Each structure stands twice: as structure tokens, then as C-alpha cells.
Coordinates of C-alpha atoms in Angstrom, one line a residue:
M24 CA -28.7 19.8 77.2
S25 CA -28.6 17.2 80.5
P26 CA -25.2 18.1 82.7
S27 CA -24.6 14.8 82.9
I28 CA -25.0 14.2 78.5
L29 CA -22.8 17.5 78.8
A30 CA -19.6 16.3 80.8
I31 CA -20.8 12.5 78.7
L32 CA -19.9 14.7 75.7
A33 CA -16.1 16.5 77.3
V34 CA -14.4 13.7 78.1
V35 CA -14.8 12.2 74.5
P36 CA -11.8 13.7 73.2
I37 CA -9.7 12.6 76.2
L38 CA -11.1 9.1 76.1
T39 CA -10.7 8.5 72.3
A40 CA -7.2 9.8 72.8
A41 CA -6.3 7.9 76.4
V42 CA -8.2 4.5 74.2
L43 CA -6.4 4.4 70.7
L44 CA -3.1 5.6 73.1
V45 CA -3.3 3.0 75.8
G46 CA -6.1 0.6 74.7
F47 CA -4.6 0.4 71.4
R48 CA -0.8 1.0 71.5
T49 CA -2.1 3.2 68.7
P50 CA 1.1 5.5 68.0
A51 CA 0.4 9.0 68.5
K52 CA 1.0 9.5 65.1
I53 CA -2.3 7.7 64.3
A54 CA -4.7 8.5 67.7
M55 CA -3.5 12.3 67.9
P56 CA -5.0 13.7 64.2
I57 CA -8.4 11.1 65.4
S58 CA -7.9 12.0 68.9
F59 CA -8.3 16.3 66.8
M60 CA -11.0 15.4 64.3
A61 CA -13.7 14.1 67.6
T62 CA -12.4 17.2 69.4
V63 CA -13.8 19.6 66.9
V64 CA -16.9 17.7 66.2
V65 CA -18.2 17.9 69.8
A66 CA -16.8 21.4 70.0
Y67 CA -18.7 22.5 66.9
L68 CA -21.9 20.8 67.2
A69 CA -22.0 20.7 71.3
W70 CA -20.3 24.3 72.3
E71 CA -21.8 25.2 69.4
I72 CA -17.8 26.9 68.6
G73 CA -18.1 28.2 65.2
I74 CA -14.7 27.1 62.7
I75 CA -13.0 30.7 62.8
D76 CA -13.0 30.4 66.5
I77 CA -11.5 26.4 65.5
V78 CA -9.5 27.4 63.7
A79 CA -8.0 30.2 65.9
S80 CA -8.0 28.4 68.4
S81 CA -6.0 25.7 66.6
I82 CA -3.1 28.2 65.0
Q83 CA -2.5 29.1 69.0
G84 CA -1.7 25.6 69.5
L85 CA 0.3 26.0 66.4
F86 CA 2.0 28.8 68.4
I87 CA 3.0 26.0 71.9
T88 CA 3.9 23.5 69.5
F89 CA 6.8 25.7 68.4
D90 CA 7.9 26.6 71.5
I91 CA 7.9 22.8 72.7
L92 CA 9.9 21.7 69.2
Y93 CA 12.0 24.4 69.6
I94 CA 12.9 23.6 73.0
V95 CA 13.2 19.4 71.6
F96 CA 15.8 20.9 69.3
G97 CA 17.8 22.5 71.5
A98 CA 18.3 19.4 74.2
I99 CA 18.8 17.2 71.1
V100 CA 21.3 19.4 69.7
L101 CA 23.3 19.7 72.6
L102 CA 23.2 16.0 73.6
N103 CA 24.6 15.0 69.7
L104 CA 27.4 17.8 69.9
L105 CA 28.9 15.9 73.9
K106 CA 28.4 13.6 71.6
Y107 CA 29.8 14.0 68.5
S108 CA 33.2 16.1 71.3
T109 CA 33.1 13.3 72.7
A110 CA 32.0 14.9 75.9
L111 CA 29.3 12.4 76.3
R112 CA 31.5 9.9 76.9
A113 CA 33.6 11.4 79.5
I114 CA 30.7 11.9 81.7
R115 CA 29.0 9.0 81.1
K116 CA 33.1 7.2 82.4
G117 CA 32.5 10.3 85.5
F118 CA 29.0 8.6 86.3
S119 CA 30.3 4.7 86.7
D120 CA 33.3 6.6 88.4
I121 CA 30.9 7.5 91.1
S122 CA 28.8 4.7 91.1
E123 CA 27.7 1.7 88.3
D124 CA 25.0 0.8 89.8
R125 CA 22.4 1.9 87.1
R126 CA 20.1 2.1 90.7
I127 CA 22.3 5.2 92.2
Q128 CA 22.5 6.4 88.2
V129 CA 19.1 6.8 88.4
V130 CA 19.4 9.0 92.6
I131 CA 21.4 11.3 90.3
I132 CA 21.0 11.8 86.8
A133 CA 16.7 10.9 86.6
W134 CA 15.8 12.2 89.9
L135 CA 18.0 14.9 92.0
F136 CA 19.9 16.5 88.6
G137 CA 16.3 16.2 86.8
S138 CA 14.9 18.3 89.7
F139 CA 16.9 20.6 89.6
I140 CA 16.4 21.5 85.1
E141 CA 12.9 21.5 86.3
G142 CA 13.4 24.0 89.3
A143 CA 15.0 26.6 86.5
A144 CA 13.4 26.3 83.4
G145 CA 9.8 23.9 84.0
F146 CA 7.5 23.3 81.0
G147 CA 8.5 19.9 80.1
T148 CA 12.4 21.0 79.6
P149 CA 14.4 17.2 82.3
A150 CA 12.9 14.9 79.9
A151 CA 13.9 16.8 76.9
I152 CA 17.4 16.0 78.8
V153 CA 17.4 14.0 80.9
A154 CA 15.9 11.3 78.7
P155 CA 18.7 11.4 76.1
L156 CA 21.9 11.6 78.5
L157 CA 20.3 8.3 80.3
V158 CA 20.6 7.1 76.8
G159 CA 24.3 7.7 75.8
M160 CA 24.6 6.9 80.0
G161 CA 23.6 3.1 78.1
F162 CA 19.6 3.1 79.5
P163 CA 17.4 2.1 77.4
A164 CA 15.6 4.4 75.2
F165 CA 11.9 3.0 77.0
C166 CA 13.6 2.9 80.6
A167 CA 14.3 6.6 79.8
V168 CA 11.9 8.0 78.6
M169 CA 9.6 6.4 81.5
L170 CA 12.5 7.8 84.4
G171 CA 12.4 11.0 82.1
M172 CA 8.5 11.3 82.6
M173 CA 8.7 10.3 86.6
V174 CA 10.6 13.4 87.6
Q175 CA 8.5 15.8 86.1
S176 CA 6.2 15.0 89.8
T177 CA 7.4 16.0 92.7
A178 CA 9.4 19.6 91.2
V179 CA 6.8 20.0 89.0
S180 CA 4.5 22.8 91.1
F181 CA 7.7 25.1 91.9
G182 CA 9.6 24.7 88.2
A183 CA 10.7 27.5 86.5
V184 CA 11.0 29.3 89.5
G185 CA 7.5 29.0 90.3
T186 CA 5.6 30.1 87.8
P187 CA 3.5 27.3 88.2
I188 CA 2.3 29.2 91.5
L189 CA 2.8 32.9 91.2
V190 CA 1.3 32.7 87.5
G191 CA -1.1 29.7 87.6
V192 CA -2.6 30.2 90.8
S193 CA -2.7 33.6 91.2
G194 CA -3.7 34.4 87.7
G195 CA -6.9 31.7 88.2
I196 CA -7.8 32.5 91.3
Q197 CA -8.5 36.6 91.5
S198 CA -12.6 36.9 91.0
P199 CA -14.7 39.9 92.7
E200 CA -15.8 36.6 95.0
F201 CA -11.9 36.3 96.0
A202 CA -11.3 39.7 96.8
A203 CA -14.0 40.0 98.7
E204 CA -12.8 37.1 101.1
L205 CA -9.6 38.1 101.7
A206 CA -10.6 41.7 102.4
A207 CA -12.9 40.1 104.7
S208 CA -10.0 37.9 106.3
G209 CA -7.5 40.4 106.4
L210 CA -4.9 39.1 104.2
Q211 CA -3.4 39.8 101.0
L212 CA -2.6 37.5 98.2
S213 CA 0.4 36.9 98.8
D214 CA -0.1 35.9 102.1
Y215 CA -3.3 33.4 100.6
I216 CA -0.1 32.7 98.0
Q217 CA 2.2 31.5 100.8
M218 CA -0.7 29.3 103.3
V219 CA -1.3 27.4 99.0
T220 CA 3.1 27.0 98.7
S221 CA 2.5 25.9 102.4
E222 CA 0.8 22.9 101.7
V223 CA 2.1 21.9 98.7
V224 CA 5.7 21.5 99.9
L225 CA 4.0 19.1 102.8
L226 CA 1.8 18.0 100.5
H227 CA 5.2 16.8 98.1
G228 CA 7.2 16.5 100.5
I229 CA 5.9 13.6 102.1
T230 CA 4.8 11.6 98.8
G231 CA 7.6 12.5 96.9
T232 CA 10.0 11.3 98.9
L233 CA 9.3 7.6 97.5
M234 CA 9.5 8.7 93.7
P235 CA 13.2 7.7 93.8
T236 CA 12.6 4.5 94.6
L237 CA 9.4 4.4 92.8
M238 CA 12.2 5.4 89.8
V239 CA 14.1 2.4 90.8
C240 CA 11.7 -0.4 90.8
M241 CA 10.0 0.0 88.4
M242 CA 12.9 0.2 85.6
T243 CA 14.5 -3.3 87.5
R244 CA 11.0 -4.6 87.6
F245 CA 9.8 -3.6 84.2
F246 CA 13.7 -3.0 82.2
G247 CA 15.8 -5.5 84.4
K248 CA 17.0 -9.1 83.1
N249 CA 14.8 -10.4 86.3
K250 CA 12.0 -8.9 86.1
S251 CA 12.2 -8.2 89.9
W252 CA 10.8 -5.4 92.0
K253 CA 12.9 -7.0 94.6
E254 CA 16.3 -5.7 92.8
G255 CA 15.1 -2.1 92.5
L256 CA 14.1 -2.5 97.1
Q257 CA 17.5 -3.8 97.6
I258 CA 18.4 -0.3 97.3
L259 CA 15.1 1.3 99.2
P260 CA 17.8 2.6 101.9
F261 CA 20.0 4.3 99.1
T262 CA 17.2 5.6 97.4
I263 CA 14.5 6.7 100.6
F264 CA 18.5 8.9 101.9
G265 CA 18.6 10.6 97.9
G266 CA 14.6 11.1 98.6
F267 CA 14.6 13.4 102.1
A268 CA 17.6 14.9 100.8
F269 CA 15.8 16.9 98.4
T270 CA 12.2 16.9 99.9
V271 CA 13.6 18.0 103.3
P272 CA 14.9 21.3 101.8
Y273 CA 12.3 22.2 99.3
V274 CA 10.0 21.4 102.1
L275 CA 12.3 24.5 104.1
T276 CA 12.5 26.1 101.1
G277 CA 8.7 26.5 101.4
L278 CA 8.2 27.3 103.8
F279 CA 10.0 29.8 104.9
L280 CA 11.3 31.3 101.4
G281 CA 7.9 30.8 99.4
P282 CA 7.5 29.9 96.4
E283 CA 10.5 30.7 94.0
F284 CA 12.8 28.2 95.0
P285 CA 11.8 24.8 96.7
S286 CA 12.7 22.3 93.7
L287 CA 16.0 24.4 92.8
L288 CA 17.4 24.6 96.6
G289 CA 16.5 21.5 97.4
A290 CA 18.3 20.2 94.6
L291 CA 21.0 22.4 95.3
V292 CA 21.9 20.8 98.6
A293 CA 21.0 17.4 97.6
I294 CA 23.3 17.0 94.9
P295 CA 26.7 17.5 95.7
I296 CA 25.4 15.1 99.9
V297 CA 24.2 12.0 97.3
V298 CA 27.6 12.0 95.2
F299 CA 29.0 11.9 97.9
A300 CA 28.0 9.9 99.8
A301 CA 27.9 7.3 97.0
K302 CA 30.8 8.0 96.0
H303 CA 31.7 6.5 99.9
G304 CA 30.0 3.6 99.6
F305 CA 27.4 5.0 102.4
L306 CA 23.7 3.0 102.5
V307 CA 25.1 1.3 99.2
P308 CA 24.6 -2.0 98.4
K309 CA 27.7 -4.5 97.8
K310 CA 26.0 -5.8 94.6
T311 CA 26.1 -3.5 90.6
W312 CA 23.1 -3.8 89.6
D313 CA 23.1 -3.5 85.8
F314 CA 20.9 -4.1 82.6
D315 CA 21.7 -7.2 81.0
K316 CA 23.0 -7.1 77.9
E317 CA 22.1 -5.2 75.2
K318 CA 21.3 -8.1 72.8
N319 CA 18.9 -9.7 75.4
W320 CA 17.0 -6.7 75.4
S321 CA 13.4 -5.9 73.5
S322 CA 13.2 -4.7 70.5
T323 CA 10.3 -2.6 71.9
W324 CA 13.3 -0.5 74.1
F325 CA 15.2 0.6 71.1
G326 CA 14.9 4.8 69.7
T327 CA 16.2 5.1 66.9
L328 CA 19.1 7.8 68.5
N329 CA 22.3 6.2 68.0
V330 CA 24.6 7.2 71.1
K331 CA 27.0 4.8 70.5
L332 CA 30.1 5.9 72.2
N333 CA 33.3 3.6 71.1
N334 CA 36.4 5.2 71.3
D335 CA 38.4 6.1 68.6
K336 CA 41.9 5.5 68.2
G337 CA 45.3 7.8 69.1
E338 CA 41.7 10.5 70.9
K339 CA 42.5 12.1 74.2
R340 CA 39.8 11.6 76.4
M341 CA 37.8 14.9 77.7
S342 CA 38.5 16.0 81.0
L343 CA 35.1 15.8 83.3
V344 CA 35.4 19.7 84.6
K345 CA 35.2 20.3 80.7
A346 CA 32.4 18.1 79.4
W347 CA 30.2 19.2 81.7
L348 CA 30.4 22.9 81.6
P349 CA 28.1 22.7 78.9
Y350 CA 25.6 21.1 81.0
I351 CA 26.8 23.4 83.7
I352 CA 26.5 26.8 81.4
M353 CA 23.2 26.0 80.4
A354 CA 21.6 25.6 83.8
A355 CA 23.4 28.7 85.2
L356 CA 22.1 30.3 82.2
L357 CA 18.4 29.0 82.9
V358 CA 18.6 30.3 86.4
L359 CA 19.8 34.1 85.2
S360 CA 17.4 34.2 82.7
R361 CA 14.3 33.1 85.4
L362 CA 14.8 35.6 88.4
P363 CA 12.5 38.5 88.7
Q364 CA 15.3 40.2 90.8
L365 CA 17.4 40.5 87.7
P366 CA 17.0 42.8 84.4
L367 CA 17.8 39.7 81.7
K368 CA 14.4 38.1 82.5
G369 CA 12.5 41.1 81.4
W370 CA 14.7 42.3 78.2
L371 CA 14.5 38.3 76.8
A372 CA 10.3 37.6 77.0
D373 CA 9.6 41.2 75.8
I374 CA 11.3 39.5 72.5
K375 CA 7.5 38.1 70.8
I376 CA 6.8 37.2 68.5
A377 CA 2.4 37.3 68.7
W378 CA -0.7 37.5 67.1
T379 CA -3.3 39.2 68.9
G380 CA -7.3 38.6 67.9
I381 CA -6.2 35.5 65.6
L382 CA -8.8 35.8 62.7
G383 CA -10.9 38.9 64.4
T384 CA -11.4 36.4 67.5
S385 CA -11.0 36.9 71.3
I386 CA -8.6 34.6 71.6
S387 CA -4.6 35.6 71.2
A388 CA -1.2 34.0 70.8
S389 CA 2.0 34.9 71.2
S390 CA 5.7 33.2 71.8
S391 CA 8.7 34.8 73.2
P392 CA 11.8 32.8 71.5
L393 CA 14.6 33.9 72.9
Y394 CA 13.1 33.2 76.4
L395 CA 12.4 29.8 76.3
P396 CA 14.7 26.8 77.3
G397 CA 15.9 26.0 74.0
T398 CA 17.6 29.3 73.4
I399 CA 19.5 28.2 76.1
L400 CA 19.9 24.8 74.8
L401 CA 21.0 26.4 72.2
L402 CA 24.0 29.2 73.0
A403 CA 24.5 26.2 75.5
G404 CA 25.7 24.1 72.1
I405 CA 27.4 26.9 70.8
I406 CA 29.6 26.9 73.1
T407 CA 30.2 23.5 73.4
I408 CA 31.5 24.3 69.4
W409 CA 33.5 26.6 70.2
L410 CA 34.8 25.3 73.8
H411 CA 35.4 21.0 72.4
K412 CA 37.2 22.9 69.4
M413 CA 34.8 21.2 67.5
K414 CA 34.9 20.0 63.4
S415 CA 33.1 21.7 60.8
A416 CA 32.4 18.9 59.7
K417 CA 31.4 16.8 63.1
V418 CA 29.3 20.4 64.4
R419 CA 26.8 19.2 61.0
I420 CA 26.2 16.0 61.7
A421 CA 25.4 16.6 64.9
F422 CA 22.7 19.9 63.4
K423 CA 21.9 17.3 61.0
D424 CA 20.9 14.2 63.1
S425 CA 18.4 16.5 64.9
A426 CA 16.7 18.0 62.6
K427 CA 15.8 14.7 61.1
M428 CA 14.3 13.8 64.8
L429 CA 12.1 16.3 65.2
L430 CA 10.0 15.6 61.8
G431 CA 8.4 12.6 63.3
A432 CA 7.2 14.8 66.8
G433 CA 6.2 18.0 64.9
F434 CA 3.7 16.0 62.7
V435 CA 2.2 14.6 66.5
L436 CA 1.8 17.9 68.1
I437 CA 0.5 19.8 65.1
F438 CA -2.4 18.2 66.1
T439 CA -1.8 16.7 70.2
V440 CA -1.6 20.8 71.3
P441 CA -4.0 23.3 69.0
M442 CA -6.7 20.4 69.7
V443 CA -6.3 21.6 73.6
R444 CA -6.1 24.8 72.4
I445 CA -9.6 24.4 71.1
Y446 CA -10.8 21.9 74.4
I447 CA -9.5 24.4 76.5
N448 CA -10.8 27.6 75.0
S449 CA -14.1 25.2 75.1
G450 CA -15.5 28.2 77.3
L451 CA -15.6 30.9 74.2
N452 CA -19.1 29.5 73.1
P453 CA -22.5 31.6 72.3
S454 CA -24.5 29.5 74.5
G455 CA -22.7 30.1 77.7
L456 CA -21.9 26.6 78.3
P457 CA -18.7 26.0 80.8
G458 CA -15.4 24.8 78.8
M459 CA -15.2 21.3 78.5
P460 CA -13.0 20.6 81.4
I461 CA -14.7 22.8 83.3
V462 CA -18.1 20.1 82.9
M463 CA -16.3 17.8 83.8
A464 CA -14.8 19.1 87.0
E465 CA -18.8 20.9 87.3
W466 CA -20.1 17.6 87.3
V467 CA -17.1 15.3 89.6
A468 CA -17.0 17.8 91.8
G469 CA -21.5 17.5 92.5
N470 CA -21.3 13.8 92.8
V471 CA -19.2 13.0 94.9
G472 CA -20.0 15.5 98.3
D473 CA -17.5 16.0 101.2
I474 CA -14.9 13.1 100.4
Y475 CA -14.2 15.7 97.3
P476 CA -11.1 16.2 98.6
M477 CA -9.5 12.5 97.4
F478 CA -11.2 13.7 94.2
A479 CA -9.5 17.2 93.9
P480 CA -5.8 16.7 92.9
S481 CA -7.2 14.7 90.2
I482 CA -8.8 17.3 88.7
G483 CA -5.7 19.1 88.4
A484 CA -3.7 15.9 86.7
L485 CA -6.3 16.3 84.5
G486 CA -5.4 19.2 83.8
A487 CA -2.2 19.0 83.7
F488 CA -2.6 15.8 81.2
I489 CA -5.0 18.0 78.3
A490 CA -2.9 20.6 78.6
G491 CA 0.9 19.6 79.1
S492 CA 1.7 21.9 81.9
N493 CA 1.0 22.1 85.8
T494 CA 0.5 26.3 85.2
V495 CA -2.8 25.7 82.4
S496 CA -3.7 23.2 85.1
N497 CA -3.6 25.7 87.5
L498 CA -5.0 28.5 85.8
M499 CA -7.6 26.8 84.3
F500 CA -9.4 25.2 87.2
T501 CA -7.9 26.8 90.2
L502 CA -11.0 29.5 91.2
F503 CA -13.1 26.2 90.5
Q504 CA -11.3 24.6 93.1
Y505 CA -11.3 27.4 95.2
G506 CA -15.3 27.5 94.6
V507 CA -16.1 23.8 95.9
A508 CA -14.5 24.5 98.5
V509 CA -16.6 27.2 99.8
K510 CA -19.4 25.8 99.0
L511 CA -19.0 22.8 101.1
A512 CA -17.3 24.9 103.3
M513 CA -13.6 23.5 103.4
P514 CA -10.0 25.5 103.5
S515 CA -9.1 26.6 100.4
F516 CA -5.2 27.3 100.4
I517 CA -5.5 23.7 101.1
V518 CA -8.3 22.6 98.3
V519 CA -6.4 24.9 95.9
A520 CA -3.0 23.5 97.0
L521 CA -4.7 19.7 95.7
Q522 CA -5.4 21.2 92.9
A523 CA -1.7 22.5 92.5
T524 CA -0.4 18.5 93.5
G525 CA -2.5 17.0 91.9
A526 CA -1.9 19.1 88.3
A527 CA 2.0 18.5 89.1
A528 CA 1.8 14.9 88.8
G529 CA -1.1 15.0 85.9
N530 CA 2.7 16.0 84.1
M531 CA 3.7 12.3 84.1
I532 CA 0.9 11.4 82.0
A533 CA 0.5 14.7 79.9
I534 CA 0.3 13.6 76.2
H535 CA 2.5 15.9 74.5
N536 CA 5.4 15.5 77.7
V537 CA 5.5 12.0 76.0
V538 CA 6.0 13.3 72.2
A539 CA 8.4 15.8 73.5
A540 CA 10.7 13.1 75.7
S541 CA 9.6 10.6 73.2
A542 CA 11.5 12.5 70.6
T543 CA 15.0 13.5 72.1
V544 CA 15.6 9.6 71.7
G545 CA 13.7 8.9 68.7
F546 CA 11.0 7.2 70.2
L547 CA 8.2 8.1 68.4
G548 CA 4.8 5.4 68.0
K549 CA 5.3 4.2 70.9
E550 CA 4.0 6.9 73.0
G551 CA 1.3 4.1 74.5
M552 CA 3.8 2.0 75.7
V553 CA 5.1 4.6 78.3
L554 CA 1.5 6.3 78.8
R555 CA 0.6 2.6 79.7
K556 CA 3.8 2.2 82.9
T557 CA 3.8 6.7 83.6
I558 CA 0.2 5.6 85.2
V559 CA 1.2 4.6 87.6
P560 CA 3.4 6.7 89.5
T561 CA 0.4 8.7 88.7
L562 CA -1.8 7.0 91.2
Y563 CA 0.3 6.0 93.5
Y564 CA 0.9 10.5 93.7
L565 CA -2.7 11.2 93.3
L566 CA -3.9 8.1 95.6
V567 CA -2.2 9.8 98.6
V568 CA -2.3 13.2 97.4
G569 CA -5.7 12.6 98.1
L570 CA -5.8 10.7 101.6
L571 CA -3.2 13.7 103.0
G572 CA -5.7 16.2 102.2
L573 CA -8.2 13.8 103.3
I574 CA -6.2 14.2 106.7
F575 CA -5.3 17.7 106.0
I576 CA -8.9 18.5 105.7
F577 CA -11.0 17.1 108.6
Y578 CA -8.1 16.1 111.1

């Protein structure tokens, strides 16, 4: 079978999902089972993968599905507990005291707080936390999911304390050819990783500075009363300020400290600066922007998460510090549990549920439930119950509401993630064919020549779109990107950096990330609508990063 035919067949499962979700706006609960079957058919007939391997890959996918659902459940539980303890009302009031302007709230909550959560936990956690928090603040569910997905961009390459670089790039690039190049150049792997890190922070620093502006403009254009880009641009000085407040320390950290802390430190430095500026009116427009009255919202904007925050008679208002304490504790625990310098990470990660050699194949699966952010979120929820002295009846309601919301996401993800694993594992075939993602990537590389740097980020984004993970995309494509760079006589560390940056941008359109984020606000069934919006910032990111790649290599 010719490479072109294989490439066409390899794109069929992805195209099926994209056309159904985006083109026909088919709910994911229908689109993803169909896409799963398309993947199985292509894998079985074209790649000659055995039924046992397909089933084993599906089981591997179910392990990952559990991980995702556990994180989503923890995020929903924490939010519902904060809602029923009245903390959410205090948090909303606190943000309103900083500024009632929704555009400023987007910069602080979505862009900065979301980037901090990404730096601490990664793996889709920011959208799972930010989206329901925004709904609690009075944002439409559709808008909240869109913004939650958009924050999964600039900070993602260094999410979970640098995992996409330290695990994804390091694990994906190691090969005899790469080892020989390192030896010839007198470099260690750590030196090469730092070279890649330096390029990644520069690419993100330039491109990501405009992300808060784009987030605000898309909110005012698609969810504002006047459907106006201009109303978003009216706050341009503040959004640019918010962008630089994060990206400047982010870039400096990456250049001088390495890949573990750019997103964490970038957000930690930026949050107090931007909050102080907003409270003192620095670069803040005189005219406050808000959504139209809720009764005038489109019916497609609503989710099923109910966060009405009406005051109960005689109810004492909670202090802002006490209200925020569960989130502060959660963030601190996430950081402490992910620092490689502390033993806590090893203790938690070593407790695993594993199945090695599933059904006698070479495919294995494992989960470290105590290490997952879901455990941290639930622990923060338990602390909330004690700290806020919640009544047992309200606790039961919070857990019951959260469990109901999880059912829809579970059905979609038990098809989505196994589909992804079959797709990725398609390289394990008796014919010796490359896996489906590699076949597509090789076809692109073989047909574009010297302008390949324009396409390198898109390969990374494709991996993230399929796998829902920057780390997995890097594991899947880094060695391929390295090989193309060597073949085209380009600096390999720049091409690998383009891969890592593009893979971060691809998280904005990753299907099971959209499903997970939608589940936290009860927006399931409308995933295609979200993808039609988040494709805009994704294309912006890939275009700018691709152009920067050409400049970095040829100029």
C-alpha cells in the first residue's frame, strides 16, 4: 500500500470525529462511538492489528479514562462543596471587589490562576477547575469552557512541573542516532533539554503574551450583548500588561532555571502584580463591561451546573480568606506533591494499580490514584467540610450533584480514550508499518521541504488533539521531528522546540479535554460548539509559532 493511501486511511478516524463534532455539531456521545468504530476498522483492515491488541489498547484507554474522570469528579465536588458552604459567594464578591469588569476577571482567573494550576498539575486540570469557578462567578457555561480550554496553551509546555519536557521530550528523543550526536557534540542530555527549553519559552513568550487579549476579545465578540471585538480591544493595555506580567518571569525562569518552574513562577509573580494594578485602576477602562442579563442569553450558553448564589436569610457572610483557603491548600498540595526534590511525589506515585502485558500483549496500563490531582481535589474538599463546618445534608447534596454530572462524561470518554490508544498503539502491527500518527507526519514532512518549520508545530498539535496531552504528543513525535531536522540539515533543538510548543497549543482542541471541561459545568453534548471556537486561538498559535520557527532557523 502506498504511503499516500496509508496517510489518507490514517486521517479517517480524526476526520470522522472532526466532521461529526465541528461540521455537523453531533454530540460527542454519538460522534465518539462512531469515531471509535472507524479507528477499529482502519486498524484491523489496513494495519492488520489483531483483535486482542485492539481490546488491550481499549483496556489501556479505560485506565486513562478513570484518571480523567477522577480529576473531573474532584473538581466538581470541590466546587459544589464551596457552593453549599457559601464560600463561592464570598469568592465571587472578592473578585467583584477587585473589579466588576468581566474582562479583568478573565485575565486574573482564567489566564493567571489557570496558568498556575497548569504549572502545578497539568493534564487538563486547569479547565476542570477554572470553568466551574467562572460559572460560579456568573459566566455562561459555554464561555467558561471556551476560556478554560484557551488557558491550556502557553503554560502547558511546563505543566505538572515540567513533565512535557522532562518526560515527553526526554523520553521521546532518546535513540542510538541521538546519542551519537550528543557524544559527537560533547553535550549531555540535560544540556540539550535546556537548549530546547530556552527555545520553547521564547516561542511561547512571544506568542502567548497576546493570549489574554484574544481570550477577552472572543468573550466580548461571542458572548457580549453587542457581539463586539472592539469592546475587548478597549482593554488592550491591561490585557497586554497581564500577558507580559506572566510571560516575562516565565521566559526568565525557563532561560535560567530550567523546565520545572516557568509556568508556576510566571503565575506566582504575575498574580499579585496584576491584582494590585486592577485594584488601583492601573490601565483599567473607566467603563465596566459585563454580560447581558441572563434572561437574554442564548439557550445554547447554559450548562446543567446550578450555581445560583442567593443569600439565605440570617446567613453570616464568610471571610474571603476562609473562602479561598481550600483553593490555596489545593494549590500548595499540588506543588508539594509534584516537586521532584521532595519524597512525597515518590511515595504517592509508587502506589499503583497496574496491568502489565494486558491479555498477553506487549501493552500495559497503570494508574497512580493517590498521585492524581483528583486525590488532592477531594482532600481539599474534605478540608472544606471541616473548615467551613458544613452540615451533613449539604455535603450529601454536593456529592450527589457531582456524581450525576459525571455520568455523561464517563459514557463519552469510554469511547474517546480507547480510540486514542488504538490510534497511538497502531505501530504494534505484524506488517512493520509505522503507527497512524507517524504515517501522517511522514507524509507531511515528505511533501513540504524547507518550509517544514511552518508545519512542525501542527504535527505537535495533531498529537495533542489525538492524545489530549502535550507529554504524549512529545513522546509520540519528538524523535520523528528530530529525524526530519537532521534530514533537512536544520538545528534539531529548534524543531523539537516547535514540536513541544505546537503540542501545547493542540490542547485547546483536544477532544477528551473538551469533554472533561464540559462535564464540569454540565455542558456535555455541545463539544463541537466549543471546538468551533477554540480552533481560532489554536490556528493563531500555530501560525505565529510556525513563522517564528522559520525566523529562528533561517535568520
